[in-house]
mmCIF file of C-alpha atoms in Angstrom:
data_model
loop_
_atom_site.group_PDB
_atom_site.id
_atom_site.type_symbol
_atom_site.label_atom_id
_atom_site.label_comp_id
_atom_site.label_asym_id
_atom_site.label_seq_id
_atom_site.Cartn_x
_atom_site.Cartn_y
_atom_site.Cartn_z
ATOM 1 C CA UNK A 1 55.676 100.136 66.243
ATOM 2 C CA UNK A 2 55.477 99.800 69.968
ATOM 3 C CA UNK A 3 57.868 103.385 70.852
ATOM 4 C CA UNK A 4 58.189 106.545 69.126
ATOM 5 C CA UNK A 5 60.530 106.179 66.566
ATOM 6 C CA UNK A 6 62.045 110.376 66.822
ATOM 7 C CA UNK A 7 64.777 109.584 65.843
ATOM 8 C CA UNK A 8 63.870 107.899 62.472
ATOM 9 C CA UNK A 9 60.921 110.483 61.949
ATOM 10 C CA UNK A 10 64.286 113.158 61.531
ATOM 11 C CA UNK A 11 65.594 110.504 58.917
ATOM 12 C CA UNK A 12 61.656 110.242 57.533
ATOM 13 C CA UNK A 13 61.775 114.482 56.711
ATOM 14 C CA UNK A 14 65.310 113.828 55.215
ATOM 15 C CA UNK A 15 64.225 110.877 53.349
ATOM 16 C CA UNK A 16 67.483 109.215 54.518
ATOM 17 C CA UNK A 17 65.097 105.464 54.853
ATOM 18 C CA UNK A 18 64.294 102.734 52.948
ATOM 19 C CA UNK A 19 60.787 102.101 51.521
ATOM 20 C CA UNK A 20 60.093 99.760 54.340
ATOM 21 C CA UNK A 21 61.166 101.568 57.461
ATOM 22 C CA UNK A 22 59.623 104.429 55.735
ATOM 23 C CA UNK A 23 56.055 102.618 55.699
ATOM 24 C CA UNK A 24 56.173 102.031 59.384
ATOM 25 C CA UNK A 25 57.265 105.550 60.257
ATOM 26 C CA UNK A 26 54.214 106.899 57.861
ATOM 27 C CA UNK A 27 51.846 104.344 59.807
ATOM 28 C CA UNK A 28 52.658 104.863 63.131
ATOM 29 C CA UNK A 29 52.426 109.242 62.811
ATOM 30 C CA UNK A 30 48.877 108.111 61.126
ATOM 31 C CA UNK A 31 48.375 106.233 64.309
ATOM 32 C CA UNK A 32 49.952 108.586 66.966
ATOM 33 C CA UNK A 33 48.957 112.060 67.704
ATOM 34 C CA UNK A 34 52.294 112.508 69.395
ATOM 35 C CA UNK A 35 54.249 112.069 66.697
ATOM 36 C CA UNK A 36 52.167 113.971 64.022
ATOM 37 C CA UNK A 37 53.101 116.792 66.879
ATOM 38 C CA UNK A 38 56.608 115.787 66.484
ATOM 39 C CA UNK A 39 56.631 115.678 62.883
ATOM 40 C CA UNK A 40 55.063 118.763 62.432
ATOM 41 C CA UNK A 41 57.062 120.838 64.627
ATOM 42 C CA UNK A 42 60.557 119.174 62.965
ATOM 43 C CA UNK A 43 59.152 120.379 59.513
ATOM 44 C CA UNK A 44 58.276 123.764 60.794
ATOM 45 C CA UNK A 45 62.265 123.930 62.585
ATOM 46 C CA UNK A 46 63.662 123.038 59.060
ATOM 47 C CA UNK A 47 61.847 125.697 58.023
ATOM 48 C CA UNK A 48 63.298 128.204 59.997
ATOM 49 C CA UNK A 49 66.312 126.997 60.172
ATOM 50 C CA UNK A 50 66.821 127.109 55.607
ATOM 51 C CA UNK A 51 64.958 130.925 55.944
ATOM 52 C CA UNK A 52 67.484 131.730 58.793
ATOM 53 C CA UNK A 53 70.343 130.993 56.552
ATOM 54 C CA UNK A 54 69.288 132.364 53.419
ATOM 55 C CA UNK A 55 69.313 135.618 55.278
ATOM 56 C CA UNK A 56 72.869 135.342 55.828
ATOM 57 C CA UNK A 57 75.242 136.855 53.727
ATOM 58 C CA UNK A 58 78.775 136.092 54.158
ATOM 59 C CA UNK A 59 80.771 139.136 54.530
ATOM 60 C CA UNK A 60 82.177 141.210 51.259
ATOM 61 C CA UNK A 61 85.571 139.784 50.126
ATOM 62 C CA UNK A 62 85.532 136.721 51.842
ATOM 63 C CA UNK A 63 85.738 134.762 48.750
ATOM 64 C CA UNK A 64 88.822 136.409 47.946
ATOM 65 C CA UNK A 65 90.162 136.443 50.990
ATOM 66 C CA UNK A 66 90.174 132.682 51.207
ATOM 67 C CA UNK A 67 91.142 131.713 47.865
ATOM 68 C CA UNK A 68 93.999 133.839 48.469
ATOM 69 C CA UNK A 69 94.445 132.301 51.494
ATOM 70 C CA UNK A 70 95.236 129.090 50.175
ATOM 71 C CA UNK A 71 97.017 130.250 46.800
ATOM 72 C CA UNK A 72 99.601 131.882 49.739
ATOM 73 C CA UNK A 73 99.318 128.254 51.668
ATOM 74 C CA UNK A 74 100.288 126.330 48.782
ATOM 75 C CA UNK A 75 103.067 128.579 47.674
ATOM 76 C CA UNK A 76 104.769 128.510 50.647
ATOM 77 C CA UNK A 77 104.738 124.545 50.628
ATOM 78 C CA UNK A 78 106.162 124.884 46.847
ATOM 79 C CA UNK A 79 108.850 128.012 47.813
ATOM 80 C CA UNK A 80 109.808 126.814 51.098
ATOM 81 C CA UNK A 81 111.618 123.151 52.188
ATOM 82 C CA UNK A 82 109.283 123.541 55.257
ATOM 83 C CA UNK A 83 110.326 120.787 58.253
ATOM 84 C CA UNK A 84 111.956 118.418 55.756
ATOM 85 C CA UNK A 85 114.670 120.804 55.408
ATOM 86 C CA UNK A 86 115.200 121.053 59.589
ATOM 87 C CA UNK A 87 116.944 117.811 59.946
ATOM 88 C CA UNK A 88 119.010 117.894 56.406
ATOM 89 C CA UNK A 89 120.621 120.766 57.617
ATOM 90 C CA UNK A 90 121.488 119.592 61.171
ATOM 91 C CA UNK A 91 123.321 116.519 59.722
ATOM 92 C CA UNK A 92 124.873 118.582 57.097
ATOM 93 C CA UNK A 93 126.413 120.824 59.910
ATOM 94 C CA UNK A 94 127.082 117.979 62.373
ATOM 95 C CA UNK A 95 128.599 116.625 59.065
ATOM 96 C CA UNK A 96 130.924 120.020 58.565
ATOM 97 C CA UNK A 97 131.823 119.828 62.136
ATOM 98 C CA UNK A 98 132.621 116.092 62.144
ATOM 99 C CA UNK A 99 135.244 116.917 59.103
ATOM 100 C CA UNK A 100 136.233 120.412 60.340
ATOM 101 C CA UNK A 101 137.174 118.262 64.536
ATOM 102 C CA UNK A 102 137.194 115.343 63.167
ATOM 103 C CA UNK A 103 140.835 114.265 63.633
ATOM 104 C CA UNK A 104 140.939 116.335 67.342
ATOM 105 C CA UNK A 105 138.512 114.457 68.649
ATOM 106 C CA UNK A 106 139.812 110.793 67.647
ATOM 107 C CA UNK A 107 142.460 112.253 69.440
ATOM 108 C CA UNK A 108 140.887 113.371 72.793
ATOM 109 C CA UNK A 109 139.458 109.965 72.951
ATOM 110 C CA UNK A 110 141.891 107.905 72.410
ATOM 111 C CA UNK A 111 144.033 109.769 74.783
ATOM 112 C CA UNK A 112 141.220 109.499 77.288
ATOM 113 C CA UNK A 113 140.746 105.752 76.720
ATOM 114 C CA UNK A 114 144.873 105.679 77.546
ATOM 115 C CA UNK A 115 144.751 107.552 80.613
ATOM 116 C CA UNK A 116 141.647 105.663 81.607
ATOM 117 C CA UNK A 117 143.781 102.141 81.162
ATOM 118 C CA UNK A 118 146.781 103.737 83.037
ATOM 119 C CA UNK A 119 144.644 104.214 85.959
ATOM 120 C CA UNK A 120 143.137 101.143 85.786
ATOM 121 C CA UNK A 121 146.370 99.514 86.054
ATOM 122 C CA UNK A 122 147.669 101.975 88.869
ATOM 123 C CA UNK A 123 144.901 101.560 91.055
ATOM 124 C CA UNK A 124 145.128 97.538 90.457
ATOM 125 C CA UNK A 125 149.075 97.972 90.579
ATOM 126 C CA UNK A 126 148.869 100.320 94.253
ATOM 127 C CA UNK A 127 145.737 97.768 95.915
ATOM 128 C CA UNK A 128 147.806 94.208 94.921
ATOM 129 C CA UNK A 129 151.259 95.971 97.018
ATOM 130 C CA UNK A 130 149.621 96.548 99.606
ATOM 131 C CA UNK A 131 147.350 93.592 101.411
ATOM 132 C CA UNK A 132 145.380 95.644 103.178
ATOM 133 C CA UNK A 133 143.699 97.033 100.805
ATOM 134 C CA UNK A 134 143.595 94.386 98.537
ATOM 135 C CA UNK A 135 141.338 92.301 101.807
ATOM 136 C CA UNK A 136 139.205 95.497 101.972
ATOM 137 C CA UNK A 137 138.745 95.628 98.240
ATOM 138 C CA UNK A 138 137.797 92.038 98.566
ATOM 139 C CA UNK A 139 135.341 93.162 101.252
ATOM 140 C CA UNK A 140 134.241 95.635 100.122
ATOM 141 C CA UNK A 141 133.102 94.020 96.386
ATOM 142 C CA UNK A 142 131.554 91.054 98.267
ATOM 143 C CA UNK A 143 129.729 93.508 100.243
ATOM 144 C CA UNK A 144 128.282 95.416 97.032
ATOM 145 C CA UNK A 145 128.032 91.878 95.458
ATOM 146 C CA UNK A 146 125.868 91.106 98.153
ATOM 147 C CA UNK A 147 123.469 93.834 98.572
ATOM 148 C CA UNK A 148 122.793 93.681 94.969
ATOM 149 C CA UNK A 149 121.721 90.531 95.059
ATOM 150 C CA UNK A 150 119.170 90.972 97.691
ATOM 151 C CA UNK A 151 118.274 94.261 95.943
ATOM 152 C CA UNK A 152 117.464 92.369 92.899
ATOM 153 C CA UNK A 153 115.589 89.355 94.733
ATOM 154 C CA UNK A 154 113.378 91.907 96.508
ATOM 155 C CA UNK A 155 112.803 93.312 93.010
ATOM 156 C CA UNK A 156 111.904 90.478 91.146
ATOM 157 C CA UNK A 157 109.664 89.099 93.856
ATOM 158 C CA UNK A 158 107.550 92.545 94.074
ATOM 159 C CA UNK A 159 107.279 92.820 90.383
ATOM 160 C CA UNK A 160 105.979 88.891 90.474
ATOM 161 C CA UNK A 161 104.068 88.784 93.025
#
């Protein structure tokens, strides 16, 4: 080996290598002072890190506390609907109200949609009596006509180009 392998000297101490690439770690420490160093100060680090937490002790009751922690997590998701039940109940009340306004509200629109045809036909019926207004109508939508054309030219080449 021509570098320090550190990296696979950690995976040497946790015997995470293969018999080869174990070989050539084991001959280049025998080789290089630098990484017997290395090696010896990882081992001595595992050391203290396993005696450091064997002296921990996790505090009284916490056992219990999380077990019951997750017996009161799991009964909720059997005893409640939880968000499944959120958007059943919506459309079961937009459903109720649908019934309940149902017939009022066909009739709003279609009263709209008649008053919105008489004054179509008004507004057509008032411009065609009088010429004037029919020539600036005219004008007027070749104008709009017009401008949205170039509008959507200008558009078109920018987003192209």
């Amino acid at each position: 080996m021509t570098n320090h392998p550190e990296l696979q000297i950690s995976a040497y101490i946790d015997n995470e290598l293969s018999e080869q690439d174990r070989q050539e770690v084991e001959n280049h420490i025998e080789s290089c002072t630098s990484c017997q160093r290395l090696l010896e100060e990882m081992l001595v680090m595992q050391t203290d890190v396993s005696q450091m937490y064997s002296r921990l002790q996790a505090p009284k009751g916490m056992d219990d506390r999380i077990l019951q922690a997750i017996r009161d997590e799991s009964a909720m998701k059997v005893n409640g609907l939880g968000w499944f039940s959120i958007p059943v109940v919506a459309l079961l009340v937009l459903g109720i109200l649908w019934l309940m306004t149902g017939a009022v509200l066909l009739k709003l629109l279609s009263g709209l949609m008649k008053f919105t045809v008489v004054m179509v036909y008004m507004v057509s019926h008032f411009i065609s009596t009088l010429p004037i207004l029919a020539g600036l109508t005219l004008v007027l939508s070749l104008i709009i006509l017009s401008i949205s054309s170039y509008s959507l030219k200008r558009l078109l080449q920018t987003t192209t180009g």
